[in-house]
mmCIF file of C-alpha atoms in Angstrom:
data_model
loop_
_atom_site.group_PDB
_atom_site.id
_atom_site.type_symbol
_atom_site.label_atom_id
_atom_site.label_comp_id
_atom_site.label_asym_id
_atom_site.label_seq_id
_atom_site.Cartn_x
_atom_site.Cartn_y
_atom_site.Cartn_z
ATOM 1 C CA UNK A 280 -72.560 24.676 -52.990
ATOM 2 C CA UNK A 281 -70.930 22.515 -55.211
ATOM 3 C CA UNK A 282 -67.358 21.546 -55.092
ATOM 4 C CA UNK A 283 -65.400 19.807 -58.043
ATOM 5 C CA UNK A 284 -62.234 17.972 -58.574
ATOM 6 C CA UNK A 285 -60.714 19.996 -61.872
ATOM 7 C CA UNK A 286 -58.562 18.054 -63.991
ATOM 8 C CA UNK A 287 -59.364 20.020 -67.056
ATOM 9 C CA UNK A 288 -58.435 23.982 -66.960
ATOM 10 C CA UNK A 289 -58.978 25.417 -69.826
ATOM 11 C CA UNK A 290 -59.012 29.369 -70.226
ATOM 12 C CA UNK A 291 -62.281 30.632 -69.519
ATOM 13 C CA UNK A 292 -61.812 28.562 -66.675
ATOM 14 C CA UNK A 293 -58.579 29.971 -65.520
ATOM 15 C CA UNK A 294 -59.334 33.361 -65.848
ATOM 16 C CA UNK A 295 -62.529 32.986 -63.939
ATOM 17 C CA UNK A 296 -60.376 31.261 -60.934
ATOM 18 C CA UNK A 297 -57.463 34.496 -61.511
ATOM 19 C CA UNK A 298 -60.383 36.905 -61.336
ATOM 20 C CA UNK A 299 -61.445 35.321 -58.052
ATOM 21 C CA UNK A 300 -57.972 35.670 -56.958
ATOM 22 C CA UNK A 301 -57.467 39.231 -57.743
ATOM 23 C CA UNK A 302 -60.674 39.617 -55.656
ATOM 24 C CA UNK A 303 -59.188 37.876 -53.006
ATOM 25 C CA UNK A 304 -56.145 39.161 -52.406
ATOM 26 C CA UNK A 305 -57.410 42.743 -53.123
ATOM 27 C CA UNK A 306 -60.103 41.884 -50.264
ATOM 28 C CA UNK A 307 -57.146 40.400 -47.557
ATOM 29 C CA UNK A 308 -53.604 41.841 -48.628
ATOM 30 C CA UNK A 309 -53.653 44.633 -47.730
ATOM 31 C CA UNK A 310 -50.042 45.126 -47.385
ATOM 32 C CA UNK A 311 -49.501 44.710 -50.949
ATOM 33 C CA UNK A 312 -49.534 47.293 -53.233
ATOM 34 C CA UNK A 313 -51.450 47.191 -56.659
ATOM 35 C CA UNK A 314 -48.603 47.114 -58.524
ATOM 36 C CA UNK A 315 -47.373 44.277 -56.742
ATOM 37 C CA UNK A 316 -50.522 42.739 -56.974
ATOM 38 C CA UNK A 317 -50.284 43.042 -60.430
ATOM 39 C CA UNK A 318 -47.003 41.422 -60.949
ATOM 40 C CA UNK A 319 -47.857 38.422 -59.090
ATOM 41 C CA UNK A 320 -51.358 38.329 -61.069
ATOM 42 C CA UNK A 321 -48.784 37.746 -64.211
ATOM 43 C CA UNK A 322 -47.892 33.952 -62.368
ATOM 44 C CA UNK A 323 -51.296 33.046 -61.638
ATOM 45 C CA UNK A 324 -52.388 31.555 -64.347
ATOM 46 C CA UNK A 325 -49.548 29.325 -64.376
ATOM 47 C CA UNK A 326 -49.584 28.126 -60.820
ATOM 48 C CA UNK A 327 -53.692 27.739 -61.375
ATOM 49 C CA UNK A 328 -52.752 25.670 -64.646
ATOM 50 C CA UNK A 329 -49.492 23.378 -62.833
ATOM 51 C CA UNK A 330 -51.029 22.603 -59.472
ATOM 52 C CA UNK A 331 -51.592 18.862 -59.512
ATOM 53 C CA UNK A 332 -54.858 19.097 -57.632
ATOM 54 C CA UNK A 333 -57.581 21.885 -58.004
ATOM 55 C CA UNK A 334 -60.822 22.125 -56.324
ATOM 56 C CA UNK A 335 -63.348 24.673 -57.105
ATOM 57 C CA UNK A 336 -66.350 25.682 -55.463
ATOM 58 C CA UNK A 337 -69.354 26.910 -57.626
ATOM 59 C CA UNK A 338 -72.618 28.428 -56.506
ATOM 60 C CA UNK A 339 -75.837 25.560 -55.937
ATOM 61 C CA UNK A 340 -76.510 23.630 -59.131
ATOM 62 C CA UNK A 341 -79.825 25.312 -59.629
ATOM 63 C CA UNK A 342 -78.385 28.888 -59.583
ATOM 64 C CA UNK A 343 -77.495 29.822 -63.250
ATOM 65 C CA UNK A 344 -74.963 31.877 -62.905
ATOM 66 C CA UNK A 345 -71.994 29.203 -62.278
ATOM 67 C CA UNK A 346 -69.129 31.669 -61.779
ATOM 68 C CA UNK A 347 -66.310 30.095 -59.178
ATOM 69 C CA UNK A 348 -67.188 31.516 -55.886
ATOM 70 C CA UNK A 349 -63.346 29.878 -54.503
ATOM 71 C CA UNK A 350 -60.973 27.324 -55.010
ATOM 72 C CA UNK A 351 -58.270 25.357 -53.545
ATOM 73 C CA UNK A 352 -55.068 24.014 -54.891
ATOM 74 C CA UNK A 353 -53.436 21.064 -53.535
ATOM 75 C CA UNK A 354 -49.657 19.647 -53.935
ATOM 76 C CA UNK A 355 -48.296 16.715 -51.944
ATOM 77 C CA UNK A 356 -50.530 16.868 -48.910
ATOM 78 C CA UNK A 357 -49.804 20.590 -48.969
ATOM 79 C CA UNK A 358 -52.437 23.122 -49.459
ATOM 80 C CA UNK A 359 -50.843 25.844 -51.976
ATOM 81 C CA UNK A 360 -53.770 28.115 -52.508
ATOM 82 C CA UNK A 361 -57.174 28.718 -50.985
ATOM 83 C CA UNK A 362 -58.687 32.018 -52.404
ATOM 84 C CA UNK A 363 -62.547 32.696 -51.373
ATOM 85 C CA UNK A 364 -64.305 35.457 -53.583
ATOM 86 C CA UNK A 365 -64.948 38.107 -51.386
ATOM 87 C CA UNK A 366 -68.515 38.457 -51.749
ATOM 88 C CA UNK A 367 -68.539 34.915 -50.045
ATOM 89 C CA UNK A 368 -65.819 34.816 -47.379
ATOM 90 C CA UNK A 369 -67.624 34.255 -43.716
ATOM 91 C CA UNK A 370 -69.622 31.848 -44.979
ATOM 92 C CA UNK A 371 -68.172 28.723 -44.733
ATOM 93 C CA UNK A 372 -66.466 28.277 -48.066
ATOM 94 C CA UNK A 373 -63.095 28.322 -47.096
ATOM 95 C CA UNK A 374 -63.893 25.953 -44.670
ATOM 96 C CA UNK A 375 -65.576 23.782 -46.674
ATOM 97 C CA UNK A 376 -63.121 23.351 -49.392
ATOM 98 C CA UNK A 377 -60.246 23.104 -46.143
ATOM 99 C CA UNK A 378 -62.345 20.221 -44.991
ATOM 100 C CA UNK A 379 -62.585 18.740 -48.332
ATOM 101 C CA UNK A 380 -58.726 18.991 -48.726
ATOM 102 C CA UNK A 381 -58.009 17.685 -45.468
ATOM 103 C CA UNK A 382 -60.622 14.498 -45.839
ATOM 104 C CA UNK A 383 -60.043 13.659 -49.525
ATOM 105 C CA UNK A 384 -56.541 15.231 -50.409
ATOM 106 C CA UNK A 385 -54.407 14.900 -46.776
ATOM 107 C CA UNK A 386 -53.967 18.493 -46.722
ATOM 108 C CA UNK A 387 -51.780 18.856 -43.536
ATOM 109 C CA UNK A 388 -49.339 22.018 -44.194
ATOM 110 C CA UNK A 389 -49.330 25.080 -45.804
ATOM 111 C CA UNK A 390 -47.577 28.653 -45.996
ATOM 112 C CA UNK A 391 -49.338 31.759 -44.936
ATOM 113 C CA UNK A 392 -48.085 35.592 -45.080
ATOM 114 C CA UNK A 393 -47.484 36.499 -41.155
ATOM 115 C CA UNK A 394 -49.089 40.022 -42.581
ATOM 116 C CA UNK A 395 -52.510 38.730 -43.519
ATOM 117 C CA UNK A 396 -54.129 37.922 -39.627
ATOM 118 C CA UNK A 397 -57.476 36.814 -40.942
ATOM 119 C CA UNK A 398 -55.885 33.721 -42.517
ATOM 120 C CA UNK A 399 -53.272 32.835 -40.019
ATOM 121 C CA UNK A 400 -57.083 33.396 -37.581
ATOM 122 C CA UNK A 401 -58.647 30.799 -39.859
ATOM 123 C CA UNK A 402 -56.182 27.988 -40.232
ATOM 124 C CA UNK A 403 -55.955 28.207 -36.401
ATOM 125 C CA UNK A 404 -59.056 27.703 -35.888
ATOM 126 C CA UNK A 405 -59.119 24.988 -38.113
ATOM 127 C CA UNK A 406 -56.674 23.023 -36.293
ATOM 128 C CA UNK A 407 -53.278 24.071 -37.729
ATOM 129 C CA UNK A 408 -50.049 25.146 -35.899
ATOM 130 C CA UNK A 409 -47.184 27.266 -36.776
ATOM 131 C CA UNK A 410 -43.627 25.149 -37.096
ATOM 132 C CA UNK A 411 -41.359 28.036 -38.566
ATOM 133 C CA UNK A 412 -41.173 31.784 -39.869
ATOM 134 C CA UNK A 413 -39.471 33.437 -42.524
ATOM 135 C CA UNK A 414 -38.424 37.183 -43.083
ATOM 136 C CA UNK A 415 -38.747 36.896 -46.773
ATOM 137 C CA UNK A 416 -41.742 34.981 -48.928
ATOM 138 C CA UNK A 417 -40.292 32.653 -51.175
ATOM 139 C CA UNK A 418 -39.067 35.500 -53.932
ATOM 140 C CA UNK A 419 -37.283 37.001 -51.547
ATOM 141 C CA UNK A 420 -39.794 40.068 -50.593
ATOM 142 C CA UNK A 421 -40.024 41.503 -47.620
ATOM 143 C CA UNK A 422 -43.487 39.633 -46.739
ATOM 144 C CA UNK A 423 -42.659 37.383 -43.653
ATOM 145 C CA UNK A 424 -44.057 33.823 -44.215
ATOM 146 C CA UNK A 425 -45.544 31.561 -41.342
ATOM 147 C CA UNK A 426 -45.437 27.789 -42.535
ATOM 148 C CA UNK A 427 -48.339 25.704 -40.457
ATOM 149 C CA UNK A 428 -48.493 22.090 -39.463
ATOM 150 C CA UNK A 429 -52.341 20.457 -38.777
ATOM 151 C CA UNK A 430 -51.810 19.190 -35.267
ATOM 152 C CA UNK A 431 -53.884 16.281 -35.045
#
């Protein structure tokens, strides 16, 4: 697999990385409902345009078809989006692009919804801690929000 720094997003490339996140989220959150899926899928493109650093993953560079398989977006040392297409997830992606961020972009928090246990599972077992809980996500909906601290 091949993972690359993306400075330049331009649309196809955006709506490839939105279509992975639909796939995603439709895959792990469970707990939202489609319509709330789709109202969030109306920010996406933004927060995939404004986040200073994006890595994406993309299949070997022999295989032809070169659709994203994840990608990670980075702010600050703080990792603000990991989505893994679901086709993919369990084998090693996510991990490898959580490595990546923690070797090469000091990933050492991030935010996770308390109602999506596969995640919180993961960025456990990848070494991070929870240091607070909210009732609300950031918008104020009822989707509690676990914030997690690598403990090194």
């Amino acid at each position: 697999m091949i993972l690359q720094d993306t400075e330049h997003r331009d649309t196809a490339l955006v709506s490839a990385l939105v279509a992975v996140w639909e796939r995603s989220v439709r895959a792990t959150h469970t707990f939202l409902t489609d319509a709330e899926i789709n109202r969030i899928k109306q920010y996406v493109p933004q927060a995939i345009t404004e986040v200073p650093e994006l890595v994406v993953m993309y299949p070997d560079g022999d295989d032809p078809d070169q659709t994203p398989l994840a990608f990670m977006g980075v702010a600050d040392g703080r990792l603000e989006m990991l989505f893994v297409d679901p086709d993919h997830r369990g084998h090693g992606v996510g991990k490898q692009l959580l490595e990546h961020g923690i070797a090469h972009r000091n990933v050492s928090e991030l935010t996770v919804n308390e109602q999506n246990p596969q995640a919180i599972g993961f960025y456990q077992h990848m070494g991070f801690v929870t240091y607070q809980r909210t009732e609300q996500d950031e918008e104020g909906g009822p989707y509690p929000l676990l914030y997690m601290r690598l403990q090194r």
